[in-house]
Amino acid sequence: MCLAIPARIVSIQGQEAEAEIGGITRKISLALTPEAQVGDYVLLHTGYAIAVVDQEEAEETLRLLEEIAEFSEM
């Protein structure tokens, strides 16, 4: 089983991008998703964007992950 989380691309340089997740930015590889553009949401797995996803779907997934995190803190 693998876990991929949505991240928003904030800048691109070649096959690398700066992606933001919950206010934290990381460098990621776009080698598997060369079609990704600034502003797109991608599924991020082990530093690689593995798919471009719909913004609405990405935001809903992030909301659910935040809800799970809040619940686990109780």
mmCIF file of the N, C-alpha and C atoms, coordinates in Angstrom:
data_MODEL
# 
_entry.id   MODEL 
# 
loop_
_atom_site.group_PDB 
_atom_site.id 
_atom_site.type_symbol 
_atom_site.label_atom_id 
_atom_site.label_alt_id 
_atom_site.label_comp_id 
_atom_site.label_asym_id 
_atom_site.label_entity_id 
_atom_site.label_seq_id 
_atom_site.pdbx_PDB_ins_code 
_atom_site.Cartn_x 
_atom_site.Cartn_y 
_atom_site.Cartn_z 
_atom_site.occupancy 
_atom_site.B_iso_or_equiv 
_atom_site.pdbx_formal_charge 
_atom_site.auth_seq_id 
_atom_site.auth_comp_id 
_atom_site.auth_asym_id 
_atom_site.auth_atom_id 
_atom_site.pdbx_PDB_model_num 
ATOM 1   N N  . MET A 1 1  ? 0.840   -1.174 0.000   1.00 0.00 ? 1  MET A N  1 
ATOM 2   C CA . MET A 1 1  ? 0.000   0.000  0.000   1.00 0.00 ? 1  MET A CA 1 
ATOM 3   C C  . MET A 1 1  ? 0.887   1.240  0.000   1.00 0.00 ? 1  MET A C  1 
ATOM 4   N N  . CYS A 1 2  ? 0.483   2.244  -0.760  1.00 0.00 ? 2  CYS A N  1 
ATOM 5   C CA . CYS A 1 2  ? 1.230   3.494  -0.756  1.00 0.00 ? 2  CYS A CA 1 
ATOM 6   C C  . CYS A 1 2  ? 0.299   4.631  -0.344  1.00 0.00 ? 2  CYS A C  1 
ATOM 7   N N  . LEU A 1 3  ? 0.900   5.693  0.106   1.00 0.00 ? 3  LEU A N  1 
ATOM 8   C CA . LEU A 1 3  ? 0.155   6.872  0.503   1.00 0.00 ? 3  LEU A CA 1 
ATOM 9   C C  . LEU A 1 3  ? 0.635   8.042  -0.331  1.00 0.00 ? 3  LEU A C  1 
ATOM 10  N N  . ALA A 1 4  ? -0.294  8.699  -0.991  1.00 0.00 ? 4  ALA A N  1 
ATOM 11  C CA . ALA A 1 4  ? 0.022   9.902  -1.751  1.00 0.00 ? 4  ALA A CA 1 
ATOM 12  C C  . ALA A 1 4  ? -0.885  11.015 -1.236  1.00 0.00 ? 4  ALA A C  1 
ATOM 13  N N  . ILE A 1 5  ? -0.325  12.198 -1.072  1.00 0.00 ? 5  ILE A N  1 
ATOM 14  C CA . ILE A 1 5  ? -1.112  13.319 -0.568  1.00 0.00 ? 5  ILE A CA 1 
ATOM 15  C C  . ILE A 1 5  ? -1.099  14.458 -1.577  1.00 0.00 ? 5  ILE A C  1 
ATOM 16  N N  . PRO A 1 6  ? -2.174  15.237 -1.614  1.00 0.00 ? 6  PRO A N  1 
ATOM 17  C CA . PRO A 1 6  ? -2.233  16.360 -2.548  1.00 0.00 ? 6  PRO A CA 1 
ATOM 18  C C  . PRO A 1 6  ? -1.288  17.485 -2.128  1.00 0.00 ? 6  PRO A C  1 
ATOM 19  N N  . ALA A 1 7  ? -0.633  18.072 -3.118  1.00 0.00 ? 7  ALA A N  1 
ATOM 20  C CA . ALA A 1 7  ? 0.243   19.217 -2.897  1.00 0.00 ? 7  ALA A CA 1 
ATOM 21  C C  . ALA A 1 7  ? 0.016   20.193 -4.053  1.00 0.00 ? 7  ALA A C  1 
ATOM 22  N N  . ARG A 1 8  ? 0.096   21.497 -3.779  1.00 0.00 ? 8  ARG A N  1 
ATOM 23  C CA . ARG A 1 8  ? -0.103  22.522 -4.809  1.00 0.00 ? 8  ARG A CA 1 
ATOM 24  C C  . ARG A 1 8  ? 1.253   23.011 -5.297  1.00 0.00 ? 8  ARG A C  1 
ATOM 25  N N  . ILE A 1 9  ? 1.422   23.041 -6.598  1.00 0.00 ? 9  ILE A N  1 
ATOM 26  C CA . ILE A 1 9  ? 2.682   23.497 -7.192  1.00 0.00 ? 9  ILE A CA 1 
ATOM 27  C C  . ILE A 1 9  ? 2.727   25.025 -7.155  1.00 0.00 ? 9  ILE A C  1 
ATOM 28  N N  . VAL A 1 10 ? 3.809   25.566 -6.589  1.00 0.00 ? 10 VAL A N  1 
ATOM 29  C CA . VAL A 1 10 ? 3.957   27.024 -6.509  1.00 0.00 ? 10 VAL A CA 1 
ATOM 30  C C  . VAL A 1 10 ? 5.014   27.555 -7.480  1.00 0.00 ? 10 VAL A C  1 
ATOM 31  N N  . SER A 1 11 ? 5.935   26.723 -7.923  1.00 0.00 ? 11 SER A N  1 
ATOM 32  C CA . SER A 1 11 ? 6.906   27.141 -8.940  1.00 0.00 ? 11 SER A CA 1 
ATOM 33  C C  . SER A 1 11 ? 7.498   25.895 -9.594  1.00 0.00 ? 11 SER A C  1 
ATOM 34  N N  . ILE A 1 12 ? 7.997   26.097 -10.813 1.00 0.00 ? 12 ILE A N  1 
ATOM 35  C CA . ILE A 1 12 ? 8.582   24.987 -11.566 1.00 0.00 ? 12 ILE A CA 1 
ATOM 36  C C  . ILE A 1 12 ? 9.898   25.445 -12.164 1.00 0.00 ? 12 ILE A C  1 
ATOM 37  N N  . GLN A 1 13 ? 10.893  24.577 -12.074 1.00 0.00 ? 13 GLN A N  1 
ATOM 38  C CA . GLN A 1 13 ? 12.186  24.784 -12.714 1.00 0.00 ? 13 GLN A CA 1 
ATOM 39  C C  . GLN A 1 13 ? 12.609  23.462 -13.337 1.00 0.00 ? 13 GLN A C  1 
ATOM 40  N N  . GLY A 1 14 ? 12.464  23.354 -14.638 1.00 0.00 ? 14 GLY A N  1 
ATOM 41  C CA . GLY A 1 14 ? 12.785  22.098 -15.317 1.00 0.00 ? 14 GLY A CA 1 
ATOM 42  C C  . GLY A 1 14 ? 11.846  20.992 -14.889 1.00 0.00 ? 14 GLY A C  1 
ATOM 43  N N  . GLN A 1 15 ? 12.418  19.880 -14.412 1.00 0.00 ? 15 GLN A N  1 
ATOM 44  C CA . GLN A 1 15 ? 11.598  18.755 -13.943 1.00 0.00 ? 15 GLN A CA 1 
ATOM 45  C C  . GLN A 1 15 ? 11.416  18.769 -12.432 1.00 0.00 ? 15 GLN A C  1 
ATOM 46  N N  . GLU A 1 16 ? 11.798  19.864 -11.794 1.00 0.00 ? 16 GLU A N  1 
ATOM 47  C CA . GLU A 1 16 ? 11.583  20.007 -10.352 1.00 0.00 ? 16 GLU A CA 1 
ATOM 48  C C  . GLU A 1 16 ? 10.582  21.118 -10.097 1.00 0.00 ? 16 GLU A C  1 
ATOM 49  N N  . ALA A 1 17 ? 9.888   20.987 -8.987  1.00 0.00 ? 17 ALA A N  1 
ATOM 50  C CA . ALA A 1 17 ? 8.914   22.000 -8.607  1.00 0.00 ? 17 ALA A CA 1 
ATOM 51  C C  . ALA A 1 17 ? 9.000   22.250 -7.110  1.00 0.00 ? 17 ALA A C  1 
ATOM 52  N N  . GLU A 1 18 ? 8.518   23.386 -6.704  1.00 0.00 ? 18 GLU A N  1 
ATOM 53  C CA . GLU A 1 18 ? 8.326   23.706 -5.296  1.00 0.00 ? 18 GLU A CA 1 
ATOM 54  C C  . GLU A 1 18 ? 6.835   23.481 -5.050  1.00 0.00 ? 18 GLU A C  1 
ATOM 55  N N  . ALA A 1 19 ? 6.514   22.615 -4.096  1.00 0.00 ? 19 ALA A N  1 
ATOM 56  C CA . ALA A 1 19 ? 5.125   22.286 -3.809  1.00 0.00 ? 19 ALA A CA 1 
ATOM 57  C C  . ALA A 1 19 ? 4.802   22.643 -2.370  1.00 0.00 ? 19 ALA A C  1 
ATOM 58  N N  . GLU A 1 20 ? 3.554   23.045 -2.121  1.00 0.00 ? 20 GLU A N  1 
ATOM 59  C CA . GLU A 1 20 ? 3.109   23.478 -0.793  1.00 0.00 ? 20 GLU A CA 1 
ATOM 60  C C  . GLU A 1 20 ? 2.048   22.523 -0.269  1.00 0.00 ? 20 GLU A C  1 
ATOM 61  N N  . ILE A 1 21 ? 2.257   22.125 0.978   1.00 0.00 ? 21 ILE A N  1 
ATOM 62  C CA . ILE A 1 21 ? 1.297   21.276 1.679   1.00 0.00 ? 21 ILE A CA 1 
ATOM 63  C C  . ILE A 1 21 ? 1.125   21.853 3.072   1.00 0.00 ? 21 ILE A C  1 
ATOM 64  N N  . GLY A 1 22 ? -0.031  22.358 3.383   1.00 0.00 ? 22 GLY A N  1 
ATOM 65  C CA . GLY A 1 22 ? -0.295  22.878 4.727   1.00 0.00 ? 22 GLY A CA 1 
ATOM 66  C C  . GLY A 1 22 ? 0.662   23.970 5.162   1.00 0.00 ? 22 GLY A C  1 
ATOM 67  N N  . GLY A 1 23 ? 1.080   24.824 4.240   1.00 0.00 ? 23 GLY A N  1 
ATOM 68  C CA . GLY A 1 23 ? 1.971   25.921 4.571   1.00 0.00 ? 23 GLY A CA 1 
ATOM 69  C C  . GLY A 1 23 ? 3.452   25.567 4.537   1.00 0.00 ? 23 GLY A C  1 
ATOM 70  N N  . ILE A 1 24 ? 3.774   24.315 4.283   1.00 0.00 ? 24 ILE A N  1 
ATOM 71  C CA . ILE A 1 24 ? 5.164   23.867 4.204   1.00 0.00 ? 24 ILE A CA 1 
ATOM 72  C C  . ILE A 1 24 ? 5.496   23.604 2.737   1.00 0.00 ? 24 ILE A C  1 
ATOM 73  N N  . THR A 1 25 ? 6.656   24.095 2.278   1.00 0.00 ? 25 THR A N  1 
ATOM 74  C CA . THR A 1 25 ? 7.045   23.851 0.888   1.00 0.00 ? 25 THR A CA 1 
ATOM 75  C C  . THR A 1 25 ? 8.194   22.857 0.820   1.00 0.00 ? 25 THR A C  1 
ATOM 76  N N  . ARG A 1 26 ? 8.170   22.081 -0.242  1.00 0.00 ? 26 ARG A N  1 
ATOM 77  C CA . ARG A 1 26 ? 9.199   21.076 -0.487  1.00 0.00 ? 26 ARG A CA 1 
ATOM 78  C C  . ARG A 1 26 ? 9.503   21.035 -1.976  1.00 0.00 ? 26 ARG A C  1 
ATOM 79  N N  . LYS A 1 27 ? 10.728  20.642 -2.311  1.00 0.00 ? 27 LYS A N  1 
ATOM 80  C CA . LYS A 1 27 ? 11.072  20.396 -3.709  1.00 0.00 ? 27 LYS A CA 1 
ATOM 81  C C  . LYS A 1 27 ? 10.598  18.993 -4.066  1.00 0.00 ? 27 LYS A C  1 
ATOM 82  N N  . ILE A 1 28 ? 9.969   18.881 -5.236  1.00 0.00 ? 28 ILE A N  1 
ATOM 83  C CA . ILE A 1 28 ? 9.464   17.590 -5.699  1.00 0.00 ? 28 ILE A CA 1 
ATOM 84  C C  . ILE A 1 28 ? 9.869   17.381 -7.154  1.00 0.00 ? 28 ILE A C  1 
ATOM 85  N N  . SER A 1 29 ? 9.795   16.153 -7.606  1.00 0.00 ? 29 SER A N  1 
ATOM 86  C CA . SER A 1 29 ? 10.107  15.816 -8.988  1.00 0.00 ? 29 SER A CA 1 
ATOM 87  C C  . SER A 1 29 ? 8.830   15.773 -9.820  1.00 0.00 ? 29 SER A C  1 
ATOM 88  N N  . LEU A 1 30 ? 8.911   16.335 -11.022 1.00 0.00 ? 30 LEU A N  1 
ATOM 89  C CA . LEU A 1 30 ? 7.801   16.276 -11.976 1.00 0.00 ? 30 LEU A CA 1 
ATOM 90  C C  . LEU A 1 30 ? 8.114   15.310 -13.119 1.00 0.00 ? 30 LEU A C  1 
ATOM 91  N N  . ALA A 1 31 ? 9.099   14.436 -12.923 1.00 0.00 ? 31 ALA A N  1 
ATOM 92  C CA . ALA A 1 31 ? 9.506   13.506 -13.972 1.00 0.00 ? 31 ALA A CA 1 
ATOM 93  C C  . ALA A 1 31 ? 8.341   12.637 -14.456 1.00 0.00 ? 31 ALA A C  1 
ATOM 94  N N  . LEU A 1 32 ? 7.412   12.311 -13.567 1.00 0.00 ? 32 LEU A N  1 
ATOM 95  C CA . LEU A 1 32 ? 6.280   11.448 -13.929 1.00 0.00 ? 32 LEU A CA 1 
ATOM 96  C C  . LEU A 1 32 ? 5.051   12.239 -14.360 1.00 0.00 ? 32 LEU A C  1 
ATOM 97  N N  . THR A 1 33 ? 5.082   13.553 -14.166 1.00 0.00 ? 33 THR A N  1 
ATOM 98  C CA . THR A 1 33 ? 3.938   14.407 -14.514 1.00 0.00 ? 33 THR A CA 1 
ATOM 99  C C  . THR A 1 33 ? 4.407   15.683 -15.211 1.00 0.00 ? 33 THR A C  1 
ATOM 100 N N  . PRO A 1 34 ? 5.023   15.560 -16.379 1.00 0.00 ? 34 PRO A N  1 
ATOM 101 C CA . PRO A 1 34 ? 5.548   16.743 -17.056 1.00 0.00 ? 34 PRO A CA 1 
ATOM 102 C C  . PRO A 1 34 ? 4.473   17.737 -17.472 1.00 0.00 ? 34 PRO A C  1 
ATOM 103 N N  . GLU A 1 35 ? 3.220   17.316 -17.482 1.00 0.00 ? 35 GLU A N  1 
ATOM 104 C CA . GLU A 1 35 ? 2.118   18.206 -17.853 1.00 0.00 ? 35 GLU A CA 1 
ATOM 105 C C  . GLU A 1 35 ? 1.701   19.147 -16.726 1.00 0.00 ? 35 GLU A C  1 
ATOM 106 N N  . ALA A 1 36 ? 2.180   18.932 -15.522 1.00 0.00 ? 36 ALA A N  1 
ATOM 107 C CA . ALA A 1 36 ? 1.794   19.749 -14.357 1.00 0.00 ? 36 ALA A CA 1 
ATOM 108 C C  . ALA A 1 36 ? 2.235   21.200 -14.547 1.00 0.00 ? 36 ALA A C  1 
ATOM 109 N N  . GLN A 1 37 ? 1.384   22.114 -14.093 1.00 0.00 ? 37 GLN A N  1 
ATOM 110 C CA . GLN A 1 37 ? 1.633   23.547 -14.211 1.00 0.00 ? 37 GLN A CA 1 
ATOM 111 C C  . GLN A 1 37 ? 1.562   24.199 -12.834 1.00 0.00 ? 37 GLN A C  1 
ATOM 112 N N  . VAL A 1 38 ? 2.111   25.409 -12.724 1.00 0.00 ? 38 VAL A N  1 
ATOM 113 C CA . VAL A 1 38 ? 2.007   26.181 -11.476 1.00 0.00 ? 38 VAL A CA 1 
ATOM 114 C C  . VAL A 1 38 ? 0.528   26.360 -11.143 1.00 0.00 ? 38 VAL A C  1 
ATOM 115 N N  . GLY A 1 39 ? 0.176   26.112 -9.887  1.00 0.00 ? 39 GLY A N  1 
ATOM 116 C CA . GLY A 1 39 ? -1.208  26.213 -9.435  1.00 0.00 ? 39 GLY A CA 1 
ATOM 117 C C  . GLY A 1 39 ? -1.941  24.888 -9.431  1.00 0.00 ? 39 GLY A C  1 
ATOM 118 N N  . ASP A 1 40 ? -1.431  23.899 -10.156 1.00 0.00 ? 40 ASP A N  1 
ATOM 119 C CA . ASP A 1 40 ? -2.056  22.570 -10.178 1.00 0.00 ? 40 ASP A CA 1 
ATOM 120 C C  . ASP A 1 40 ? -1.834  21.866 -8.847  1.00 0.00 ? 40 ASP A C  1 
ATOM 121 N N  . TYR A 1 41 ? -2.755  20.976 -8.530  1.00 0.00 ? 41 TYR A N  1 
ATOM 122 C CA . TYR A 1 41 ? -2.568  20.051 -7.416  1.00 0.00 ? 41 TYR A CA 1 
ATOM 123 C C  . TYR A 1 41 ? -2.089  18.728 -8.000  1.00 0.00 ? 41 TYR A C  1 
ATOM 124 N N  . VAL A 1 42 ? -1.124  18.135 -7.328  1.00 0.00 ? 42 VAL A N  1 
ATOM 125 C CA . VAL A 1 42 ? -0.609  16.832 -7.736  1.00 0.00 ? 42 VAL A CA 1 
ATOM 126 C C  . VAL A 1 42 ? -0.661  15.898 -6.537  1.00 0.00 ? 42 VAL A C  1 
ATOM 127 N N  . LEU A 1 43 ? -0.727  14.600 -6.827  1.00 0.00 ? 43 LEU A N  1 
ATOM 128 C CA . LEU A 1 43 ? -0.584  13.616 -5.763  1.00 0.00 ? 43 LEU A CA 1 
ATOM 129 C C  . LEU A 1 43 ? 0.899   13.379 -5.579  1.00 0.00 ? 43 LEU A C  1 
ATOM 130 N N  . LEU A 1 44 ? 1.362   13.536 -4.351  1.00 0.00 ? 44 LEU A N  1 
ATOM 131 C CA . LEU A 1 44 ? 2.781   13.448 -4.034  1.00 0.00 ? 44 LEU A CA 1 
ATOM 132 C C  . LEU A 1 44 ? 3.065   12.160 -3.274  1.00 0.00 ? 44 LEU A C  1 
ATOM 133 N N  . HIS A 1 45 ? 4.019   11.387 -3.792  1.00 0.00 ? 45 HIS A N  1 
ATOM 134 C CA . HIS A 1 45 ? 4.425   10.135 -3.155  1.00 0.00 ? 45 HIS A CA 1 
ATOM 135 C C  . HIS A 1 45 ? 5.946   10.043 -3.195  1.00 0.00 ? 45 HIS A C  1 
ATOM 136 N N  . THR A 1 46 ? 6.567   9.975  -2.061  1.00 0.00 ? 46 THR A N  1 
ATOM 137 C CA . THR A 1 46 ? 8.024   9.870  -1.896  1.00 0.00 ? 46 THR A CA 1 
ATOM 138 C C  . THR A 1 46 ? 8.809   10.876 -2.729  1.00 0.00 ? 46 THR A C  1 
ATOM 139 N N  . GLY A 1 47 ? 8.307   12.104 -2.776  1.00 0.00 ? 47 GLY A N  1 
ATOM 140 C CA . GLY A 1 47 ? 9.008   13.175 -3.474  1.00 0.00 ? 47 GLY A CA 1 
ATOM 141 C C  . GLY A 1 47 ? 8.703   13.291 -4.951  1.00 0.00 ? 47 GLY A C  1 
ATOM 142 N N  . TYR A 1 48 ? 7.828   12.438 -5.453  1.00 0.00 ? 48 TYR A N  1 
ATOM 143 C CA . TYR A 1 48 ? 7.451   12.459 -6.865  1.00 0.00 ? 48 TYR A CA 1 
ATOM 144 C C  . TYR A 1 48 ? 5.972   12.800 -7.016  1.00 0.00 ? 48 TYR A C  1 
ATOM 145 N N  . ALA A 1 49 ? 5.673   13.713 -7.937  1.00 0.00 ? 49 ALA A N  1 
ATOM 146 C CA . ALA A 1 49 ? 4.283   13.964 -8.308  1.00 0.00 ? 49 ALA A CA 1 
ATOM 147 C C  . ALA A 1 49 ? 3.883   12.813 -9.218  1.00 0.00 ? 49 ALA A C  1 
ATOM 148 N N  . ILE A 1 50 ? 2.873   12.038 -8.811  1.00 0.00 ? 50 ILE A N  1 
ATOM 149 C CA . ILE A 1 50 ? 2.510   10.852 -9.594  1.00 0.00 ? 50 ILE A CA 1 
ATOM 150 C C  . ILE A 1 50 ? 1.244   11.053 -10.422 1.00 0.00 ? 50 ILE A C  1 
ATOM 151 N N  . ALA A 1 51 ? 0.498   12.142 -10.169 1.00 0.00 ? 51 ALA A N  1 
ATOM 152 C CA . ALA A 1 51 ? -0.704  12.436 -10.959 1.00 0.00 ? 51 ALA A CA 1 
ATOM 153 C C  . ALA A 1 51 ? -1.131  13.869 -10.687 1.00 0.00 ? 51 ALA A C  1 
ATOM 154 N N  . VAL A 1 52 ? -1.705  14.500 -11.696 1.00 0.00 ? 52 VAL A N  1 
ATOM 155 C CA . VAL A 1 52 ? -2.333  15.805 -11.515 1.00 0.00 ? 52 VAL A CA 1 
ATOM 156 C C  . VAL A 1 52 ? -3.782  15.527 -11.132 1.00 0.00 ? 52 VAL A C  1 
ATOM 157 N N  . VAL A 1 53 ? -4.278  16.215 -10.096 1.00 0.00 ? 53 VAL A N  1 
ATOM 158 C CA . VAL A 1 53 ? -5.638  15.976 -9.622  1.00 0.00 ? 53 VAL A CA 1 
ATOM 159 C C  . VAL A 1 53 ? -6.451  17.265 -9.633  1.00 0.00 ? 53 VAL A C  1 
ATOM 160 N N  . ASP A 1 54 ? -7.747  17.101 -9.655  1.00 0.00 ? 54 ASP A N  1 
ATOM 161 C CA . ASP A 1 54 ? -8.706  18.196 -9.625  1.00 0.00 ? 54 ASP A CA 1 
ATOM 162 C C  . ASP A 1 54 ? -8.576  18.976 -8.309  1.00 0.00 ? 54 ASP A C  1 
ATOM 163 N N  . GLN A 1 55 ? -8.642  20.298 -8.388  1.00 0.00 ? 55 GLN A N  1 
ATOM 164 C CA . GLN A 1 55 ? -8.497  21.140 -7.200  1.00 0.00 ? 55 GLN A CA 1 
ATOM 165 C C  . GLN A 1 55 ? -9.531  20.804 -6.132  1.00 0.00 ? 55 GLN A C  1 
ATOM 166 N N  . GLU A 1 56 ? -10.771 20.602 -6.535  1.00 0.00 ? 56 GLU A N  1 
ATOM 167 C CA . GLU A 1 56 ? -11.835 20.302 -5.570  1.00 0.00 ? 56 GLU A CA 1 
ATOM 168 C C  . GLU A 1 56 ? -11.553 18.986 -4.837  1.00 0.00 ? 56 GLU A C  1 
ATOM 169 N N  . GLU A 1 57 ? -11.137 17.979 -5.573  1.00 0.00 ? 57 GLU A N  1 
ATOM 170 C CA . GLU A 1 57 ? -10.805 16.683 -4.974  1.00 0.00 ? 57 GLU A CA 1 
ATOM 171 C C  . GLU A 1 57 ? -9.627  16.820 -4.008  1.00 0.00 ? 57 GLU A C  1 
ATOM 172 N N  . ALA A 1 58 ? -8.605  17.570 -4.422  1.00 0.00 ? 58 ALA A N  1 
ATOM 173 C CA . ALA A 1 58 ? -7.429  17.763 -3.581  1.00 0.00 ? 58 ALA A CA 1 
ATOM 174 C C  . ALA A 1 58 ? -7.794  18.477 -2.282  1.00 0.00 ? 58 ALA A C  1 
ATOM 175 N N  . GLU A 1 59 ? -8.582  19.539 -2.376  1.00 0.00 ? 59 GLU A N  1 
ATOM 176 C CA . GLU A 1 59 ? -8.955  20.299 -1.180  1.00 0.00 ? 59 GLU A CA 1 
ATOM 177 C C  . GLU A 1 59 ? -9.811  19.470 -0.240  1.00 0.00 ? 59 GLU A C  1 
ATOM 178 N N  . GLU A 1 60 ? -10.695 18.636 -0.787  1.00 0.00 ? 60 GLU A N  1 
ATOM 179 C CA . GLU A 1 60 ? -11.516 17.763 0.057   1.00 0.00 ? 60 GLU A CA 1 
ATOM 180 C C  . GLU A 1 60 ? -10.640 16.726 0.769   1.00 0.00 ? 60 GLU A C  1 
ATOM 181 N N  . THR A 1 61 ? -9.679  16.162 0.071   1.00 0.00 ? 61 THR A N  1 
ATOM 182 C CA . THR A 1 61 ? -8.762  15.198 0.679   1.00 0.00 ? 61 THR A CA 1 
ATOM 183 C C  . THR A 1 61 ? -7.959  15.847 1.800   1.00 0.00 ? 61 THR A C  1 
ATOM 184 N N  . LEU A 1 62 ? -7.442  17.048 1.564   1.00 0.00 ? 62 LEU A N  1 
ATOM 185 C CA . LEU A 1 62 ? -6.684  17.757 2.598   1.00 0.00 ? 62 LEU A CA 1 
ATOM 186 C C  . LEU A 1 62 ? -7.559  18.071 3.808   1.00 0.00 ? 62 LEU A C  1 
ATOM 187 N N  . ARG A 1 63 ? -8.820  18.438 3.555   1.00 0.00 ? 63 ARG A N  1 
ATOM 188 C CA . ARG A 1 63 ? -9.748  18.713 4.659   1.00 0.00 ? 63 ARG A CA 1 
ATOM 189 C C  . ARG A 1 63 ? -9.968  17.450 5.494   1.00 0.00 ? 63 ARG A C  1 
ATOM 190 N N  . LEU A 1 64 ? -10.142 16.326 4.836   1.00 0.00 ? 64 LEU A N  1 
ATOM 191 C CA . LEU A 1 64 ? -10.348 15.063 5.555   1.00 0.00 ? 64 LEU A CA 1 
ATOM 192 C C  . LEU A 1 64 ? -9.107  14.668 6.360   1.00 0.00 ? 64 LEU A C  1 
ATOM 193 N N  . LEU A 1 65 ? -7.928  14.881 5.791   1.00 0.00 ? 65 LEU A N  1 
ATOM 194 C CA . LEU A 1 65 ? -6.694  14.570 6.525   1.00 0.00 ? 65 LEU A CA 1 
ATOM 195 C C  . LEU A 1 65 ? -6.563  15.441 7.772   1.00 0.00 ? 65 LEU A C  1 
ATOM 196 N N  . GLU A 1 66 ? -6.943  16.718 7.668   1.00 0.00 ? 66 GLU A N  1 
ATOM 197 C CA . GLU A 1 66 ? -6.919  17.601 8.838   1.00 0.00 ? 66 GLU A CA 1 
ATOM 198 C C  . GLU A 1 66 ? -7.913  17.126 9.894   1.00 0.00 ? 66 GLU A C  1 
ATOM 199 N N  . GLU A 1 67 ? -9.077  16.691 9.446   1.00 0.00 ? 67 GLU A N  1 
ATOM 200 C CA . GLU A 1 67 ? -10.094 16.189 10.369  1.00 0.00 ? 67 GLU A CA 1 
ATOM 201 C C  . GLU A 1 67 ? -9.595  14.942 11.104  1.00 0.00 ? 67 GLU A C  1 
ATOM 202 N N  . ILE A 1 68 ? -8.939  14.046 10.388  1.00 0.00 ? 68 ILE A N  1 
ATOM 203 C CA . ILE A 1 68 ? -8.378  12.843 11.002  1.00 0.00 ? 68 ILE A CA 1 
ATOM 204 C C  . ILE A 1 68 ? -7.327  13.226 12.036  1.00 0.00 ? 68 ILE A C  1 
ATOM 205 N N  . ALA A 1 69 ? -6.474  14.176 11.696  1.00 0.00 ? 69 ALA A N  1 
ATOM 206 C CA . ALA A 1 69 ? -5.426  14.617 12.625  1.00 0.00 ? 69 ALA A CA 1 
ATOM 207 C C  . ALA A 1 69 ? -6.023  15.214 13.894  1.00 0.00 ? 69 ALA A C  1 
ATOM 208 N N  . GLU A 1 70 ? -7.073  16.011 13.751  1.00 0.00 ? 70 GLU A N  1 
ATOM 209 C CA . GLU A 1 70 ? -7.735  16.594 14.918  1.00 0.00 ? 70 GLU A CA 1 
ATOM 210 C C  . GLU A 1 70 ? -8.362  15.512 15.786  1.00 0.00 ? 70 GLU A C  1 
ATOM 211 N N  . PHE A 1 71 ? -8.995  14.528 15.158  1.00 0.00 ? 71 PHE A N  1 
ATOM 212 C CA . PHE A 1 71 ? -9.632  13.455 15.891  1.00 0.00 ? 71 PHE A CA 1 
ATOM 213 C C  . PHE A 1 71 ? -8.604  12.632 16.655  1.00 0.00 ? 71 PHE A C  1 
ATOM 214 N N  . SER A 1 72 ? -7.462  12.400 16.059  1.00 0.00 ? 72 SER A N  1 
ATOM 215 C CA . SER A 1 72 ? -6.436  11.577 16.720  1.00 0.00 ? 72 SER A CA 1 
ATOM 216 C C  . SER A 1 72 ? -5.786  12.293 17.907  1.00 0.00 ? 72 SER A C  1 
ATOM 217 N N  . GLU A 1 73 ? -5.918  13.618 17.974  1.00 0.00 ? 73 GLU A N  1 
ATOM 218 C CA . GLU A 1 73 ? -5.362  14.378 19.090  1.00 0.00 ? 73 GLU A CA 1 
ATOM 219 C C  . GLU A 1 73 ? -6.252  14.314 20.331  1.00 0.00 ? 73 GLU A C  1 
ATOM 220 N N  . MET A 1 74 ? -7.475  13.827 20.190  1.00 0.00 ? 74 MET A N  1 
ATOM 221 C CA . MET A 1 74 ? -8.423  13.789 21.322  1.00 0.00 ? 74 MET A CA 1 
ATOM 222 C C  . MET A 1 74 ? -8.062  12.719 22.312  1.00 0.00 ? 74 MET A C  1 
# 
